[in-house]
Amino acid sequence: MSATSRIDSATPERSAPAGVPHLDVDPFSTEFFEDPHRIHDVLREAGPVVWLEKWGVYGVARYAEVHAVLNDPLTFCSSRGVGLSDFAKEKPWRPQSIILEADPPAHTRTRAVLSQVLSPTAMKQVREHFTAMAAAKIDELLDRGSFDAVADLAEAYPLSVFPDAMGLKQEGRENLLPYASLVFNAFGPPNQLRQEAIERSAPHQAYVAAQCQRENLAPGGFGACIHARADAGDITAEEAPLLVRSLLSAGLDTTVNGIGAAMYCLARFPDQLARLRSDPTLARNAFEEAIRFESPVQTFFRTTTREVELAGHRIGEGEKVLMFLGAANRDPRRWENPDRYDVTRRTSGHVGFGSGIHMCVGQLLARLEGEVMLAAIARKVASIEISGPVKRRYNNTLRGLESLPITISPA
Amino acid sequence: MPSITFVHPDGRAQRIDASDGESAMQGATRHDVGGILAECGGNAMCATCHVYVDEEWLARLPAMGDDEDALLDGAAAERRANSRLSCQIKLAADLDGLVLNLPDRQL
């Protein structure tokens, strides 16, 4: 397929670049979702920069280039969208995010607000409660023995702590996961996944828009804390709901997939579960390593603001560059035995949460949830066995499972 | 090539050779200095590369940014007057001999 056969008619036809390896790979296809690692290897070995003919974009899959693009936000901007859609040419499907889809200096101010709301100090305040809820969840699941580690654990646990921590009402919470799924599908190309997600989105969008308003957020929660920053003059009253929306978009499904990734790792690598059980203080690193190993957020785009040379290749202005975070996290140039899940690995520097100014602002919250869940497992669970067919869930950005039937036994 | 010394809570000293331009945190993780977690990889977002700077060296370090200051308030171990995040200490020849003390915990 040639680069000019894009179905995205809003983008003008352009000739494909010379000198850059052209690949007929669709990173938003079922084939790719089923086994990204084989194709990641092809992408990395083809060269430091590749051209993806299917969507007419550049791609980077090696650690060095992914890290470099993430850490040069002035050249590789976010304000033109971090999905395939270029906001300079197409209207965003929803009002643009004022943090994710923003560049400095606009980004700096909104980012600071969320950094404060989700600071290490704020995490200390919720830690005890999150720990108790994780222990209670594992006790409940040990009583059942067999269950679905996606629905009953990876989804159920964050749903038992995150909406309350945000300060959301009880009603309508069933919209949260479909909304997040929509947001992450929408970063992809105009394929069936994206189109169907947007077509079904009206009720989920309406729910989230309402929950972002001040009167719907309980005092003391993260949502109310964001609105309080408007009182302090750090943001405007109109900006506060949009920042709450960012947390509702990015704060739940990512953690679900992160915890799901950790469960899938521990189920497949019993020696690593044994290692974790022998030293429960490894729980936090075991979660971090699962993020590196599975990379629940697989890809993000940037758009070039000027002509730039990257690894010896000239890239023009206004080009989309797709960063393969999952491929970078298993690049053998950076990681020893990258395809091994090792709970003792020194994981610092992985790009599963991104890097640079847009690095996941909720990373501390994700790590807290992952750590306390894996610590509860380390203390209470002797074995984890996959006891039924494992089904993958397809999403243009998120990597995770639809179903992971497991049986656990008590320690 | 600046050489820096990390002193563990038990008094054990670990000397490493760092590269010009890398941060003390990067040097520590590259040489596997236990006690520096650096979960965020050096993006000043996690406060898990906290160090106590030897008093002799404190005034010779670059000034602390607002992000670093705020994060240190949330560090796991006690914040002291000589607390810094090692990811924000860029190494150069003038810091050859730097001594950094490790806190008893980072989480």
XYZ file of C-alpha atoms in Angstrom:
518
model
C 0.000 0.000 0.000
C 1.392 3.401 -0.908
C 1.624 6.393 1.360
C -0.873 8.268 -0.783
C -3.676 5.782 -0.234
C -4.620 7.135 3.173
C -8.314 7.122 3.872
C -7.812 10.257 5.931
C -8.842 12.680 3.229
C -8.075 15.788 5.282
C -4.346 15.167 4.876
C -2.922 16.237 1.547
C -1.155 13.665 -0.567
C 2.603 13.689 -0.081
C 5.432 11.751 -1.598
C 7.105 9.200 0.638
C 10.585 10.129 1.883
C 13.682 8.682 0.265
C 16.443 7.060 2.310
C 14.172 5.968 5.137
C 13.146 2.283 5.226
C 9.538 1.932 4.098
C 7.511 -0.655 5.951
C 4.139 -2.128 5.196
C 3.217 -2.487 8.850
C -0.054 -1.385 10.450
C 0.505 -0.903 14.184
C -3.262 -0.429 14.593
C -4.291 -3.810 13.199
C -5.508 -6.969 14.916
C -2.442 -8.790 13.612
C -0.228 -6.285 15.398
C -2.235 -6.289 18.637
C -2.024 -10.085 18.818
C 1.790 -10.177 18.642
C 3.457 -6.761 18.628
C 6.854 -8.061 19.709
C 7.718 -9.804 16.462
C 6.861 -6.669 14.479
C 8.602 -4.401 17.013
C 11.748 -6.342 16.238
C 11.257 -5.726 12.505
C 10.721 -2.013 13.153
C 13.825 -1.684 15.367
C 16.069 -3.604 12.996
C 14.897 -1.755 9.879
C 16.580 1.426 11.142
C 16.439 4.195 13.728
C 13.698 5.966 11.740
C 11.177 4.211 9.499
C 8.289 5.259 7.263
C 4.968 3.520 7.799
C 3.300 3.441 4.410
C -0.135 2.491 5.651
C -0.674 5.775 7.477
C 1.982 8.029 5.924
C 3.900 8.670 9.167
C 7.407 8.292 10.472
C 8.051 5.756 13.216
C 10.757 5.318 15.862
C 11.053 2.034 17.746
C 14.558 2.050 19.227
C 15.037 3.295 22.780
C 17.495 6.076 21.884
C 15.239 7.730 19.303
C 12.025 7.276 21.311
C 13.734 8.883 24.311
C 15.140 11.689 22.156
C 11.758 12.534 20.607
C 10.035 12.463 24.009
C 12.628 14.849 25.403
C 12.524 17.459 22.627
C 8.992 18.849 22.999
C 9.749 22.060 21.121
C 10.645 20.163 17.932
C 8.254 17.244 18.431
C 5.146 18.997 19.685
C 1.994 17.716 21.350
C -0.339 20.647 20.619
C -1.111 19.289 17.139
C -2.409 16.116 18.775
C -0.681 13.017 20.159
C -2.763 10.767 17.918
C -2.646 10.475 14.129
C -5.004 13.408 13.636
C -3.122 16.693 13.062
C -5.007 19.458 14.841
C -3.487 22.003 12.451
C -5.500 20.319 9.697
C -8.404 18.578 11.425
C -10.751 19.486 14.230
C -10.170 17.327 17.348
C -13.002 14.889 18.134
C -13.399 16.601 21.519
C -12.172 19.935 22.924
C -8.376 19.710 22.999
C -6.715 18.670 26.279
C -5.023 21.637 27.944
C -2.221 19.452 29.340
C -1.693 16.399 27.103
C -2.245 18.268 23.861
C -0.405 21.442 24.867
C 3.168 22.743 24.557
C 5.190 25.038 26.815
C 4.523 27.613 28.079
C 0.781 26.789 28.166
C 1.546 23.237 29.282
C 3.838 24.305 32.112
C 1.087 25.930 34.172
C -1.525 23.186 33.863
C 1.065 20.491 34.385
C 2.183 22.119 37.636
C -1.382 21.979 38.951
C -1.781 18.253 38.327
C 1.737 17.569 39.659
C 0.700 19.184 42.929
C -2.619 17.358 43.123
C -0.871 14.001 42.514
C 2.337 14.741 44.455
C 4.264 12.303 46.666
C 2.718 14.069 49.655
C -0.811 13.517 48.289
C -0.012 9.832 47.737
C 1.015 9.446 51.376
C -2.478 10.553 52.359
C -4.250 7.821 50.392
C -1.683 5.076 50.824
C -3.126 3.439 53.923
C -6.624 3.237 52.475
C -5.392 1.905 49.117
C -3.336 -0.760 50.943
C -6.299 -1.923 53.027
C -8.537 -2.103 49.956
C -5.963 -4.209 48.072
C -5.647 -6.651 50.968
C -9.428 -6.935 51.226
C -9.713 -7.580 47.489
C -7.166 -10.402 47.613
C -8.891 -11.951 50.651
C -12.185 -11.903 48.762
C -10.613 -13.446 45.645
C -8.831 -16.146 47.668
C -12.244 -17.186 48.966
C -13.443 -17.555 45.370
C -10.281 -19.329 44.184
C -11.047 -19.035 40.466
C -11.984 -15.761 38.783
C -11.195 -13.439 35.889
C -8.057 -11.466 36.714
C -9.163 -8.699 34.328
C -12.746 -8.004 35.424
C -12.511 -9.155 39.037
C -9.069 -7.804 39.912
C -7.385 -5.513 37.356
C -10.610 -3.561 36.821
C -12.304 -4.122 40.164
C -9.458 -2.879 42.341
C -8.846 0.511 40.651
C -12.637 0.967 40.451
C -12.785 0.422 44.223
C -10.326 3.237 44.962
C -9.908 5.675 42.054
C -13.453 7.059 41.590
C -13.713 7.674 45.346
C -10.281 9.323 45.431
C -11.427 11.603 42.594
C -14.589 12.439 44.517
C -17.065 11.083 41.952
C -20.699 10.321 42.666
C -21.792 6.684 42.782
C -24.156 6.953 39.826
C -22.827 6.527 36.316
C -19.412 5.126 37.123
C -19.975 2.396 34.538
C -19.207 5.103 31.954
C -15.613 5.516 33.135
C -13.994 2.525 31.425
C -15.850 2.981 28.109
C -14.860 6.661 28.132
C -11.194 5.871 28.699
C -11.306 3.171 26.030
C -12.736 5.765 23.637
C -10.013 8.313 24.434
C -7.219 5.816 23.768
C -8.845 4.404 20.633
C -9.248 7.934 19.323
C -5.463 8.494 19.287
C -5.333 5.891 16.540
C -6.065 6.247 12.832
C -9.591 6.431 11.407
C -9.998 2.651 11.530
C -13.006 0.652 12.666
C -11.944 0.675 16.331
C -11.761 4.457 16.391
C -14.899 5.075 14.389
C -17.049 2.706 16.428
C -15.730 4.094 19.696
C -16.599 7.660 18.680
C -20.030 6.673 17.318
C -20.969 5.112 20.670
C -19.474 7.845 22.783
C -22.256 10.383 23.359
C -23.480 9.048 26.739
C -19.932 8.519 28.031
C -18.900 12.018 26.979
C -21.994 13.527 28.587
C -21.314 11.682 31.853
C -17.669 12.772 32.012
C -18.463 16.379 31.119
C -20.941 16.528 34.011
C -18.551 14.914 36.523
C -15.895 17.511 35.735
C -18.069 20.289 37.148
C -17.279 21.519 40.619
C -20.686 20.819 42.155
C -20.411 17.129 41.246
C -17.068 16.533 42.958
C -16.889 15.607 46.643
C -14.725 17.774 48.936
C -11.221 16.463 49.580
C -10.963 14.456 46.346
C -8.484 15.045 43.526
C -11.241 16.714 41.486
C -12.052 19.233 44.200
C -8.310 19.881 44.663
C -8.049 20.860 40.993
C -10.969 23.288 41.328
C -9.348 24.734 44.443
C -6.327 25.659 42.306
C -8.667 27.899 40.314
C -9.507 29.754 43.558
C -5.775 30.170 44.121
C -5.458 31.740 40.663
C -3.185 29.037 39.211
C -5.756 28.180 36.534
C -9.071 29.714 35.460
C -12.497 28.408 36.482
C -12.999 27.335 32.852
C -9.763 25.337 32.833
C -10.460 23.343 35.997
C -13.106 21.003 34.471
C -10.774 20.264 31.550
C -8.013 19.197 33.951
C -10.446 16.993 35.865
C -11.319 15.467 32.496
C -7.640 14.654 31.947
C -7.538 12.604 35.145
C -10.797 10.842 34.282
C -9.453 10.059 30.795
C -6.027 8.824 31.803
C -6.303 7.751 35.428
C -8.244 4.515 35.313
C -7.888 2.381 32.184
C -4.109 2.768 32.210
C -3.896 1.477 35.766
C -6.293 -1.335 34.916
C -3.989 -2.418 32.105
C -0.915 -1.981 34.297
C -2.280 -4.228 37.037
C -3.569 -6.640 34.395
C -0.071 -6.739 32.878
C 1.453 -7.533 36.260
C -1.039 -10.349 36.870
C -0.380 -11.795 33.419
C 3.382 -11.661 34.085
C 3.148 -13.328 37.497
C 0.884 -16.028 36.057
C 3.349 -16.804 33.240
C 6.560 -16.532 35.294
C 6.087 -18.608 38.477
C 9.786 -18.242 39.352
C 9.264 -14.483 39.541
C 6.162 -14.913 41.710
C 8.301 -17.068 44.011
C 10.992 -14.380 44.074
C 8.377 -11.756 44.907
C 6.898 -13.931 47.650
C 10.347 -14.382 49.196
C 10.715 -10.588 49.423
C 7.442 -8.617 49.316
C 9.419 -5.348 49.241
C 9.998 -6.194 45.556
C 6.293 -5.491 44.892
C 6.842 -1.985 43.617
C 9.612 -3.040 41.254
C 7.629 -6.072 40.106
C 4.884 -3.686 39.009
C 7.346 -1.328 37.336
C 8.916 -4.228 35.459
C 5.461 -5.299 34.257
C 4.997 -1.784 32.849
C 8.315 -2.099 30.998
C 7.588 -5.641 29.860
C 4.030 -5.136 28.578
C 3.913 -1.346 28.059
C 0.170 -0.850 28.629
C 0.426 2.425 26.692
C 2.004 1.256 23.434
C 2.281 4.343 21.262
C 1.954 8.096 21.050
C 2.482 10.501 18.180
C 4.272 13.817 18.042
C 4.241 16.412 15.205
C 7.372 18.174 13.964
C 7.341 21.950 14.357
C 10.285 22.444 11.986
C 12.574 20.533 9.702
C 14.746 18.335 11.900
C 17.461 15.739 11.536
C 16.848 12.566 13.510
C 19.456 9.781 13.475
C 20.781 11.115 10.169
C 17.403 11.425 8.469
C 15.837 14.742 7.517
C 12.218 15.042 8.574
C 10.199 17.975 7.278
C 7.902 20.294 9.232
C 4.388 19.128 10.059
C 5.183 15.405 9.974
C 3.650 12.919 12.388
C 6.172 10.719 14.230
C 4.877 7.576 15.936
C 6.830 6.513 19.020
C 6.724 2.798 19.846
C 7.081 2.857 23.631
C 6.668 -0.909 23.901
C 9.459 -1.526 21.380
C 11.792 0.906 23.159
C 11.135 -0.897 26.433
C 12.421 -4.134 24.921
C 15.214 -2.709 22.775
C 18.225 -5.005 23.258
C 20.450 -1.934 22.695
C 19.210 -0.655 26.047
C 18.046 -3.695 28.038
C 19.774 -6.920 28.939
C 17.546 -9.954 28.261
C 14.691 -7.587 27.337
C 12.153 -10.372 26.800
C 12.579 -11.667 30.331
C 10.244 -10.484 33.118
C 12.609 -9.966 36.065
C 11.204 -8.503 39.287
C 14.716 -7.525 40.406
C 15.605 -5.631 37.218
C 16.758 -2.026 37.510
C 13.867 -0.515 35.560
C 14.745 3.177 35.875
C 14.647 4.841 32.480
C 11.911 2.743 30.854
C 9.447 4.783 28.798
C 6.264 2.954 29.779
C 5.124 6.164 31.475
C 6.781 8.289 28.771
C 9.656 10.656 29.511
C 10.228 14.386 29.549
C 7.677 17.099 30.254
C 4.656 14.986 29.275
C 5.697 11.943 31.313
C 2.593 10.475 32.973
C 1.515 12.903 35.665
C -0.359 10.123 37.478
C 2.628 7.783 37.635
C 2.800 7.919 41.429
C -0.860 6.963 41.708
C -0.390 4.084 39.252
C 2.664 2.835 41.133
C 0.863 3.073 44.448
C -2.053 0.970 43.195
C 0.269 -1.550 41.550
C 2.591 -1.815 44.522
C -0.041 -2.372 47.191
C -1.841 -4.947 45.036
C 1.358 -6.923 44.347
C 2.404 -6.630 47.994
C -0.941 -8.168 49.032
C -0.375 -10.986 46.535
C 3.205 -11.509 47.754
C 1.987 -11.954 51.317
C -1.209 -13.918 50.742
C -1.018 -15.888 47.475
C 1.044 -19.067 47.015
C 0.352 -19.775 43.339
C -1.324 -18.286 40.275
C -2.396 -20.570 37.441
C -4.025 -19.652 34.153
C -7.191 -21.759 34.097
C -8.938 -20.858 30.842
C -8.512 -19.182 27.463
C -6.720 -15.821 27.595
C -8.428 -13.212 25.397
C -6.805 -10.017 24.191
C -8.603 -6.674 24.126
C -8.055 -4.540 21.053
C -7.390 -0.828 21.433
C -5.456 1.555 19.196
C -3.201 2.680 22.066
C -3.632 0.419 25.086
C -2.282 -3.094 25.338
C -4.156 -5.393 27.659
C -6.400 -8.385 28.011
C -10.162 -8.829 27.748
C -10.100 -11.903 29.959
C -7.504 -13.750 32.069
C -9.097 -16.675 33.933
C -6.887 -17.690 36.846
C -6.960 -19.865 39.950
C -5.047 -18.773 43.027
C -4.214 -20.620 46.217
C -3.567 -19.133 49.667
C -0.079 -18.884 51.164
C 35.658 12.339 34.581
C 34.317 13.320 38.026
C 34.452 10.733 40.742
C 31.694 10.811 43.362
C 31.168 8.890 46.573
C 27.847 7.606 47.881
C 27.776 6.852 51.606
C 25.204 4.228 52.582
C 23.212 4.521 55.834
C 25.479 1.849 57.400
C 28.538 4.011 56.692
C 29.787 1.998 53.722
C 31.266 4.276 51.063
C 30.859 3.482 47.354
C 32.960 5.489 44.929
C 31.993 5.664 41.256
C 33.421 7.318 38.169
C 30.754 9.408 36.496
C 30.759 10.924 33.037
C 30.774 14.656 32.425
C 27.247 15.879 31.856
C 25.420 12.974 33.426
C 23.524 13.453 36.668
C 24.542 11.948 39.990
C 21.403 9.798 39.714
C 22.413 8.515 36.267
C 25.880 7.693 37.537
C 24.393 5.861 40.509
C 21.961 3.771 38.464
C 24.628 2.967 35.850
C 26.926 1.660 38.609
C 24.082 -0.043 40.456
C 24.368 2.000 43.645
C 21.612 0.554 45.821
C 19.553 3.171 47.604
C 18.916 5.289 44.499
C 15.650 4.142 42.910
C 15.013 6.937 40.377
C 11.611 5.598 39.414
C 10.818 8.446 37.036
C 14.144 8.116 35.245
C 15.350 11.626 35.988
C 12.315 13.711 35.104
C 11.961 15.275 38.586
C 8.617 13.637 39.255
C 9.093 10.929 41.883
C 11.501 11.948 44.701
C 13.092 8.485 44.860
C 16.680 9.596 44.208
C 16.869 11.701 47.383
C 20.357 12.333 48.826
C 21.884 14.328 51.694
C 24.726 16.382 50.264
C 27.926 16.492 52.279
C 28.041 19.930 53.939
C 31.352 20.831 52.331
C 29.815 20.487 48.891
C 26.371 21.943 49.430
C 27.138 25.529 48.411
C 28.929 24.391 45.265
C 25.860 22.747 43.725
C 23.524 24.496 41.287
C 20.484 26.153 42.842
C 17.372 24.115 43.524
C 14.379 24.467 41.180
C 10.766 24.821 42.342
C 9.866 21.289 41.166
C 12.714 19.772 43.123
C 11.840 21.804 46.202
C 8.208 20.653 46.127
C 9.117 17.015 45.533
C 11.554 16.940 48.438
C 8.627 17.745 50.741
C 7.180 14.381 49.756
C 10.382 12.339 50.011
C 10.052 9.182 52.082
C 12.969 9.914 54.422
C 13.228 13.063 56.532
C 13.920 16.232 54.553
C 16.964 18.097 55.827
C 18.669 21.370 54.907
C 21.124 19.429 52.729
C 18.473 17.343 50.936
C 18.616 17.282 47.128
C 17.378 15.090 44.302
C 20.405 13.457 42.736
C 18.800 13.612 39.266
C 19.100 17.396 39.458
C 22.841 17.362 40.243
C 24.618 17.544 36.883
C 28.220 16.404 37.161
C 31.226 18.235 35.793
C 34.925 18.400 36.610
C 34.325 20.971 39.370
C 32.271 18.393 41.295
C 35.066 15.814 41.295
C 35.122 14.320 44.789
C 31.469 15.070 45.597
C 30.139 13.134 48.600
C 26.449 12.213 48.766
C 24.855 10.457 51.750
C 21.975 8.064 51.105
C 18.814 8.211 53.209
C 17.546 5.052 54.900
C 14.657 4.717 52.416
C 13.266 6.155 49.193
C 9.672 4.918 49.498
